[in-house]
Coordinates of C-alpha atoms in Angstrom, one line a residue:
M1 CA 142.5 92.3 136.5
A2 CA 144.7 89.9 138.6
I3 CA 144.2 87.1 136.2
A4 CA 145.2 89.3 133.2
E5 CA 148.3 90.5 135.0
T6 CA 149.2 86.9 136.0
I7 CA 149.3 85.8 132.4
G8 CA 151.2 88.9 131.4
I9 CA 148.5 91.0 129.8
S10 CA 148.3 94.7 130.6
M11 CA 145.1 96.4 131.7
G12 CA 144.9 98.3 128.4
S13 CA 145.4 95.1 126.3
A14 CA 142.8 93.3 128.4
A15 CA 140.3 96.1 127.9
L16 CA 141.0 96.0 124.1
L17 CA 140.6 92.2 124.1
L18 CA 137.3 92.5 125.9
G19 CA 136.1 95.1 123.5
V20 CA 137.0 93.0 120.5
V21 CA 135.2 90.0 122.0
G22 CA 132.2 92.1 122.9
L23 CA 132.0 93.5 119.3
A24 CA 132.3 90.0 117.9
L25 CA 129.5 88.7 120.1
E26 CA 127.3 91.7 119.2
I27 CA 127.9 91.1 115.5
Q28 CA 127.1 87.4 115.9
Y29 CA 124.0 88.3 117.9
R30 CA 122.7 90.6 115.2
R31 CA 123.1 87.8 112.7
Q32 CA 120.8 85.5 114.7
P33 CA 117.2 85.2 113.5
G34 CA 115.6 85.5 116.9
N35 CA 111.9 84.7 117.1
N36 CA 111.5 84.3 113.4
L37 CA 108.1 82.8 113.1
E38 CA 106.5 83.6 109.8
V39 CA 102.7 83.8 109.6
T40 CA 100.7 83.4 106.4
S41 CA 97.0 82.8 105.7
G42 CA 95.4 80.4 103.4
E43 CA 91.9 80.5 101.8
W44 CA 89.0 82.0 103.7
K45 CA 85.5 80.7 103.1
L46 CA 82.3 82.6 103.9
E47 CA 79.1 80.6 104.5
K48 CA 75.7 82.1 104.9
P49 CA 73.5 79.4 106.5
D50 CA 70.7 81.9 106.8
P51 CA 70.2 85.7 106.3
N52 CA 70.9 86.4 109.9
R53 CA 74.0 84.3 110.4
Y54 CA 77.3 84.3 108.6
L55 CA 80.2 81.9 109.2
L56 CA 83.7 82.9 108.2
V57 CA 86.4 80.2 108.3
G58 CA 90.0 80.5 107.5
E59 CA 93.4 79.1 108.4
V60 CA 96.7 80.7 109.3
E61 CA 100.1 79.0 109.2
F62 CA 103.0 79.5 111.7
R63 CA 106.3 78.5 110.1
N64 CA 109.6 78.5 112.0
R65 CA 112.0 80.1 109.6
T66 CA 115.1 79.4 111.7
R67 CA 117.5 76.5 111.0
S68 CA 118.3 75.4 114.5
L69 CA 116.1 77.2 117.0
E70 CA 112.9 76.2 118.6
I71 CA 110.2 78.8 119.0
I72 CA 107.3 78.4 121.4
L73 CA 103.8 79.5 120.5
P74 CA 102.2 79.9 123.9
Q75 CA 99.1 81.9 123.0
V76 CA 97.0 82.6 119.9
E77 CA 93.8 84.6 120.0
A78 CA 91.6 86.4 117.3
D79 CA 89.6 89.6 117.3
V80 CA 87.4 91.1 114.6
T81 CA 86.4 94.5 113.5
L82 CA 83.4 94.6 111.1
L83 CA 83.1 97.3 108.4
S84 CA 79.6 98.0 107.2
K85 CA 77.5 100.4 105.1
G86 CA 75.2 100.9 108.1
S87 CA 75.0 100.6 111.9
L88 CA 76.4 97.6 113.7
L89 CA 73.9 97.8 116.5
G90 CA 72.3 94.4 117.0
I91 CA 75.1 92.6 115.2
N92 CA 77.1 90.3 117.3
Y93 CA 80.1 88.0 116.6
R94 CA 82.3 85.5 118.4
T95 CA 85.6 84.0 117.4
L96 CA 87.1 80.6 118.0
V97 CA 90.7 79.6 117.4
V98 CA 91.3 75.8 116.8
P99 CA 94.8 74.5 116.8
L100 CA 95.7 72.2 113.9
H101 CA 99.0 70.9 115.2
P102 CA 100.5 68.0 113.1
D103 CA 101.4 66.0 116.2
A104 CA 99.0 67.0 119.0
P105 CA 95.2 67.2 119.0
A106 CA 93.3 70.3 120.1
R107 CA 91.7 70.4 123.5
E108 CA 88.0 70.1 123.7
D109 CA 87.7 73.2 126.0
G110 CA 89.3 75.4 123.3
Y111 CA 92.4 76.2 125.4
W112 CA 95.5 77.0 123.3
F113 CA 98.3 75.1 125.0
A114 CA 101.9 76.2 124.6
Y115 CA 103.3 74.5 121.5
I116 CA 106.9 74.2 120.3
V117 CA 107.4 74.9 116.7
K118 CA 110.7 73.1 115.9
A119 CA 113.3 74.5 113.5
G120 CA 112.1 74.5 109.9
K121 CA 108.7 73.1 110.9
K122 CA 105.2 74.6 111.0
T123 CA 101.8 74.4 112.6
R124 CA 98.4 75.8 111.7
A125 CA 95.3 77.2 113.3
K126 CA 91.7 77.5 112.1
I127 CA 90.0 80.8 112.8
I128 CA 86.2 80.7 113.0
V129 CA 84.2 83.9 113.1
E130 CA 80.4 83.6 113.6
I131 CA 78.4 86.7 112.9
Q132 CA 74.7 87.0 113.9
G133 CA 72.2 89.8 113.6
A134 CA 69.7 91.6 111.3
E135 CA 70.7 93.2 107.9
L136 CA 74.0 91.4 107.6
E137 CA 73.9 92.2 103.9
Q138 CA 75.2 95.7 104.8
L139 CA 78.5 94.2 106.1
Q140 CA 81.4 94.8 103.7
T141 CA 84.6 93.5 105.3
A142 CA 85.9 91.6 108.3
W143 CA 89.2 92.8 109.6
I144 CA 90.6 89.8 111.6
R145 CA 93.6 90.4 113.9
V146 CA 95.4 87.2 115.0
N147 CA 97.2 88.1 118.2
Y148 CA 99.9 85.6 119.1
L149 CA 102.9 85.3 121.4
T150 CA 106.3 84.1 120.4
Y151 CA 108.6 82.8 123.1
G152 CA 112.2 82.1 122.3
P153 CA 115.7 83.5 121.9
E154 CA 114.5 87.1 121.7
G155 CA 112.3 86.8 124.7
R156 CA 108.5 86.9 125.0
I157 CA 107.2 89.0 122.1
P158 CA 103.6 89.7 121.3
K159 CA 102.8 90.0 117.6
I160 CA 99.8 90.6 115.3
Y161 CA 98.8 89.1 111.9
H162 CA 96.2 91.0 110.0
A163 CA 93.7 89.3 107.6
L164 CA 91.1 91.4 105.7
V165 CA 88.3 89.4 104.1
P166 CA 85.5 90.8 101.9
L167 CA 81.9 89.9 103.1
Q168 CA 80.0 91.5 100.2
Y169 CA 80.7 92.1 96.5
P170 CA 79.3 94.8 94.1
D171 CA 76.0 94.2 92.5
T172 CA 76.8 93.1 88.9
N173 CA 73.3 94.1 87.8
I174 CA 74.1 97.8 88.2
E175 CA 75.8 99.0 85.0
P176 CA 78.7 101.4 85.6
Q177 CA 78.6 104.7 83.9
W178 CA 81.0 105.8 81.2
R179 CA 82.4 109.3 81.4
S180 CA 83.8 111.4 78.5
T181 CA 87.1 113.2 78.4
P182 CA 88.7 115.1 75.4
V183 CA 90.7 112.0 74.4
A184 CA 88.8 109.0 75.7
E185 CA 85.7 107.5 77.3
V186 CA 86.6 106.3 80.8
L187 CA 84.7 103.8 83.0
P188 CA 85.4 103.7 86.7
I189 CA 84.7 100.2 87.9
K190 CA 83.6 99.4 91.4
T191 CA 85.1 96.4 93.1
H192 CA 84.9 94.7 96.5
L193 CA 87.5 96.0 99.1
L194 CA 90.7 94.6 97.6
T195 CA 92.9 92.6 100.1
H196 CA 96.1 90.6 100.2
L197 CA 93.9 87.6 99.2
D198 CA 93.3 89.1 95.7
E199 CA 95.5 89.1 92.6
P200 CA 95.6 91.9 90.0
I201 CA 95.0 89.5 87.0
E202 CA 92.0 87.9 88.6
I203 CA 90.5 91.4 89.5
V204 CA 90.9 92.4 85.8
K205 CA 89.3 89.2 84.6
R206 CA 86.4 89.5 87.1
Y207 CA 85.5 93.2 86.9
V208 CA 87.0 94.6 83.6
L209 CA 86.7 91.9 80.9
P210 CA 82.9 92.0 80.8
Y211 CA 83.1 95.6 79.6
A212 CA 86.4 95.6 77.6
Q213 CA 87.0 95.5 73.9
K214 CA 90.1 95.5 71.7
G215 CA 92.1 98.7 72.1
D216 CA 91.0 99.4 75.7
I217 CA 93.5 100.2 78.5
V218 CA 93.0 99.2 82.1
A219 CA 94.5 101.5 84.7
I220 CA 94.8 100.3 88.3
A221 CA 95.6 102.6 91.3
E222 CA 99.0 101.9 92.8
S223 CA 97.8 101.5 96.5
P224 CA 95.4 98.7 95.8
V225 CA 98.1 96.9 93.8
A226 CA 100.5 97.2 96.8
I227 CA 97.7 96.0 99.1
M228 CA 97.2 92.9 96.9
Q229 CA 100.9 92.3 97.2
N230 CA 100.6 92.4 101.0
R231 CA 102.7 95.6 101.2
F232 CA 101.0 97.2 104.1
I233 CA 102.5 97.5 107.6
D234 CA 101.0 97.8 111.0
P235 CA 102.7 100.9 112.6
A236 CA 102.7 99.0 115.9
T237 CA 105.4 96.7 114.5
I238 CA 107.7 99.6 113.4
K239 CA 110.4 100.7 115.8
P240 CA 111.6 104.2 114.7
G241 CA 115.3 104.7 114.9
F242 CA 117.6 107.7 115.4
V243 CA 117.3 108.9 111.8
A244 CA 113.6 108.5 111.4
K245 CA 112.8 110.3 114.7
R246 CA 114.8 113.3 113.7
L247 CA 114.4 113.8 110.0
C248 CA 110.6 113.4 110.1
Y249 CA 110.3 116.9 111.7
Y250 CA 111.6 118.5 108.5
F251 CA 108.8 117.3 106.2
M252 CA 105.5 119.0 105.6
S253 CA 102.7 117.7 107.9
T254 CA 100.8 116.4 104.8
S255 CA 103.8 114.2 103.8
S256 CA 103.7 110.5 104.6
L257 CA 107.3 111.0 105.8
A258 CA 106.3 113.5 108.5
T259 CA 105.9 110.8 111.2
A260 CA 108.6 108.7 112.7
C261 CA 106.9 105.4 111.6
G262 CA 106.3 106.7 108.1
M263 CA 110.0 107.8 107.8
Q264 CA 111.2 104.5 109.3
S265 CA 109.3 102.5 106.7
L266 CA 111.4 104.3 104.1
V267 CA 114.6 103.7 106.2
D268 CA 113.8 100.0 106.3
I269 CA 113.6 99.8 102.5
V270 CA 116.6 101.9 101.4
G271 CA 118.7 102.1 104.5
P272 CA 119.5 105.0 106.9
W273 CA 122.6 106.2 105.0
R274 CA 120.8 106.7 101.8
V275 CA 118.0 108.6 103.6
V276 CA 120.5 110.9 105.4
F277 CA 122.4 111.5 102.1
A278 CA 119.2 112.3 100.3
F279 CA 118.1 114.6 103.0
I280 CA 121.4 116.6 103.2
I281 CA 121.6 117.0 99.4
G282 CA 117.9 117.6 99.0
A283 CA 117.9 120.3 101.7
S284 CA 120.9 122.0 100.2
A285 CA 119.3 122.0 96.7
K286 CA 116.1 123.5 98.1
V287 CA 117.8 126.2 100.1
I288 CA 120.7 127.2 97.8
F289 CA 119.3 126.4 94.3
R290 CA 115.6 126.8 95.1
R291 CA 115.1 123.3 93.6
P292 CA 112.5 121.2 95.5
G293 CA 112.0 117.4 95.2
V294 CA 115.7 116.4 95.1
F295 CA 115.2 114.3 98.3
Y296 CA 112.6 112.1 96.6
E297 CA 114.8 111.7 93.5
L298 CA 117.7 110.5 95.6
A299 CA 115.8 108.5 98.2
G300 CA 114.2 106.2 95.6
E301 CA 110.8 105.6 94.1
Q302 CA 109.3 104.4 97.4
A303 CA 109.8 107.7 99.0
R304 CA 107.0 109.2 96.9
L305 CA 104.7 106.2 97.1
I306 CA 104.5 105.5 100.8
D307 CA 101.0 106.3 102.2
D308 CA 101.1 106.9 105.9
V309 CA 98.2 106.3 108.3
T310 CA 95.0 108.0 107.0
G311 CA 96.4 107.9 103.4
T312 CA 94.0 105.2 102.1
L313 CA 90.4 104.1 102.7
P314 CA 89.3 102.1 105.8
P315 CA 90.6 99.9 107.2
Y316 CA 93.9 100.5 105.5
D317 CA 93.8 104.0 107.0
Q318 CA 95.2 102.3 110.1
F319 CA 98.3 101.0 108.1
I320 CA 101.3 102.3 106.3
V321 CA 100.9 101.2 102.7
L322 CA 104.0 101.0 100.6
G323 CA 104.3 101.4 96.9
P324 CA 103.8 98.3 94.7
E325 CA 106.7 96.0 94.0
N326 CA 107.9 95.6 90.4
P327 CA 104.9 97.3 88.8
Q328 CA 106.2 96.8 85.3
K329 CA 106.0 93.0 85.8
V330 CA 102.5 93.3 87.0
V331 CA 101.2 95.2 84.0
E332 CA 102.9 92.9 81.6
E333 CA 101.4 89.9 83.3
I334 CA 97.9 91.5 83.1
Q335 CA 98.3 92.0 79.4
R336 CA 99.7 88.5 78.8
N337 CA 96.8 86.9 80.7
T338 CA 93.9 89.1 79.6
G339 CA 94.9 90.6 76.3
I340 CA 94.3 94.2 77.7
S341 CA 96.9 96.9 77.8
A342 CA 97.5 98.0 81.3
A343 CA 99.0 100.6 83.6
I344 CA 99.5 101.3 87.3
V345 CA 98.9 104.9 88.2
D346 CA 99.0 107.3 91.0
V347 CA 96.3 110.0 90.5
N348 CA 94.9 112.7 92.8
D349 CA 92.3 115.4 92.7
L350 CA 95.0 118.1 92.0
K351 CA 95.2 116.8 88.4
A352 CA 98.5 115.2 89.1
V353 CA 99.0 111.9 87.2
K354 CA 102.0 109.7 87.8
I355 CA 102.4 106.6 85.6
L356 CA 104.3 103.9 87.6
A357 CA 104.3 101.4 84.9
A358 CA 102.6 100.7 81.5
T359 CA 102.7 98.1 78.8
A360 CA 104.8 99.0 75.8
D361 CA 101.7 99.9 73.6
V362 CA 100.4 102.6 75.9
S363 CA 101.2 106.3 75.5
Q364 CA 101.9 107.9 78.8
A365 CA 100.9 111.3 77.5
F366 CA 97.6 109.9 76.5
L367 CA 97.1 108.3 79.9
E368 CA 97.8 111.5 81.6
Q369 CA 95.2 113.3 79.6
A370 CA 92.6 110.6 80.1
L371 CA 93.1 110.4 83.9
R372 CA 93.7 114.1 84.7
N373 CA 90.3 114.6 86.2
N374 CA 90.8 111.5 88.4
P375 CA 87.7 109.5 87.4
A376 CA 88.4 106.9 90.1
G377 CA 88.1 109.6 92.9
N378 CA 90.1 110.0 96.1
A379 CA 87.3 109.3 98.6
D380 CA 85.5 106.1 99.4
E381 CA 84.2 105.4 95.8
Q382 CA 85.9 102.0 95.9
T383 CA 86.6 102.2 92.2
P384 CA 90.4 101.4 92.0
V385 CA 90.1 100.2 88.4
V386 CA 89.4 102.5 85.4
L387 CA 88.8 101.2 81.9
I388 CA 89.9 103.7 79.2
R389 CA 88.7 103.6 75.6
P390 CA 90.5 106.0 73.2
K391 CA 88.1 108.0 71.1
T392 CA 90.3 107.5 68.0
Q393 CA 89.5 103.9 67.8
G394 CA 86.8 102.9 65.4

C-alpha cells in the first residue's frame, strides 16, 4: 500500500477503490459476448443410389455473432446415431466433414485446419454421411452430432450442434383408421419423426389435407410443435446454478423440474428470482391452505410444459424439450394457410387435456371431450396430429 499512502489514500479507501474497479470490470466482463459462434443447418438431402447405400448430405453454418471479436474454429467433427425399426447389425456408416470456407480451399486429406471466423462473418461446412448395408428401408432417422471447438475470449470450449434428419416417411397407401367418440370422429395421423427441419403448416398440408373436409379441426401435440421450433436443449449444455440445484429436490420425482438441468431450463427462461418467489409462495399455499399448483401459476406457462429427459420419444428422450413459443400465432397461421381450424394441445393417458391455443372458431370444451381418451397415444405411435370431425356437421 506504499503507493496509495504516497498519494494520500488510506488503506480503507484503496480497498474500496479496488472493489469498485473490480465490480466494474466484472460487470463489463459479463456484458461481453465471449465465444458467441452461432450454428445453424440448412437443407439436408437424402440420396439412395441403390437399396444398400444411402447418402445423406447437409450443410451447417458457423456465424460469428460478435461485433469486434475473432473466434477460431480449430476442430469440427461429425458423429451419427441411426434409429431403426430393426437391428443395425450389418449396417455401417462413415462421416466426412468438408470445410466450405469463403476464402480458403479445403485440404485434400480431409484435415480440418484451424480457421478464424472474423467478427460478423461466417463460414460453412458440408456434412456427408454414407450408410451401407442390407435392409436400409428399416432406418427411420439419422441423429447427427456436429462436435466443434470454439477458441477465443472465453477459452477453449467444446460444443455440439444436433441435427435430426428423417430417413423414411409413412406409407401413404395405408389408410389411417377413424375412431369414434361421443362428440366426434377422430383420426390419428402418422407422420415421419418431426424435427427442427419441419414446419407446422407444411406438416398439415402434407398429412392432414388429404383427409380433411370443411368443419374439421386439426389438433397437434405441443412437444412436436416445440421441436419444429428448435426448442429442445442438450442437457450437456446446461450449467445448473444455485437455485436449480437446491429447489429441484422439492419436486416429485415424476416432475420435469425434479432434476437440476430441468429446473435450470426454467430458470433460464423466467429468471431465478421469479422461480424462488413462485416456490416460496407455492410451498406456503400448499402447506397452509392445502392448495397445490400455485408454483406453476406463478412460475409461468413454461413451468408446466417443460419435458425433461425421457419425456418424449427417441431420440428426443435425450433432450429437454420446452413448450412451444407463441402457440396462438402458430394455430392462426395454420388456419390462414390451410383453411382448417387448429389447436395445439397437451394430452395424456390420465384423461387430462390442456388446450395451449386454438383458433377462434374452436370450442375448448368440445376439444376436451373429443381428445379425452388421448387418440394420439403417449407411446411410440408417432401420431402427433389428430384430425377431429364433429358429429353434428352434416
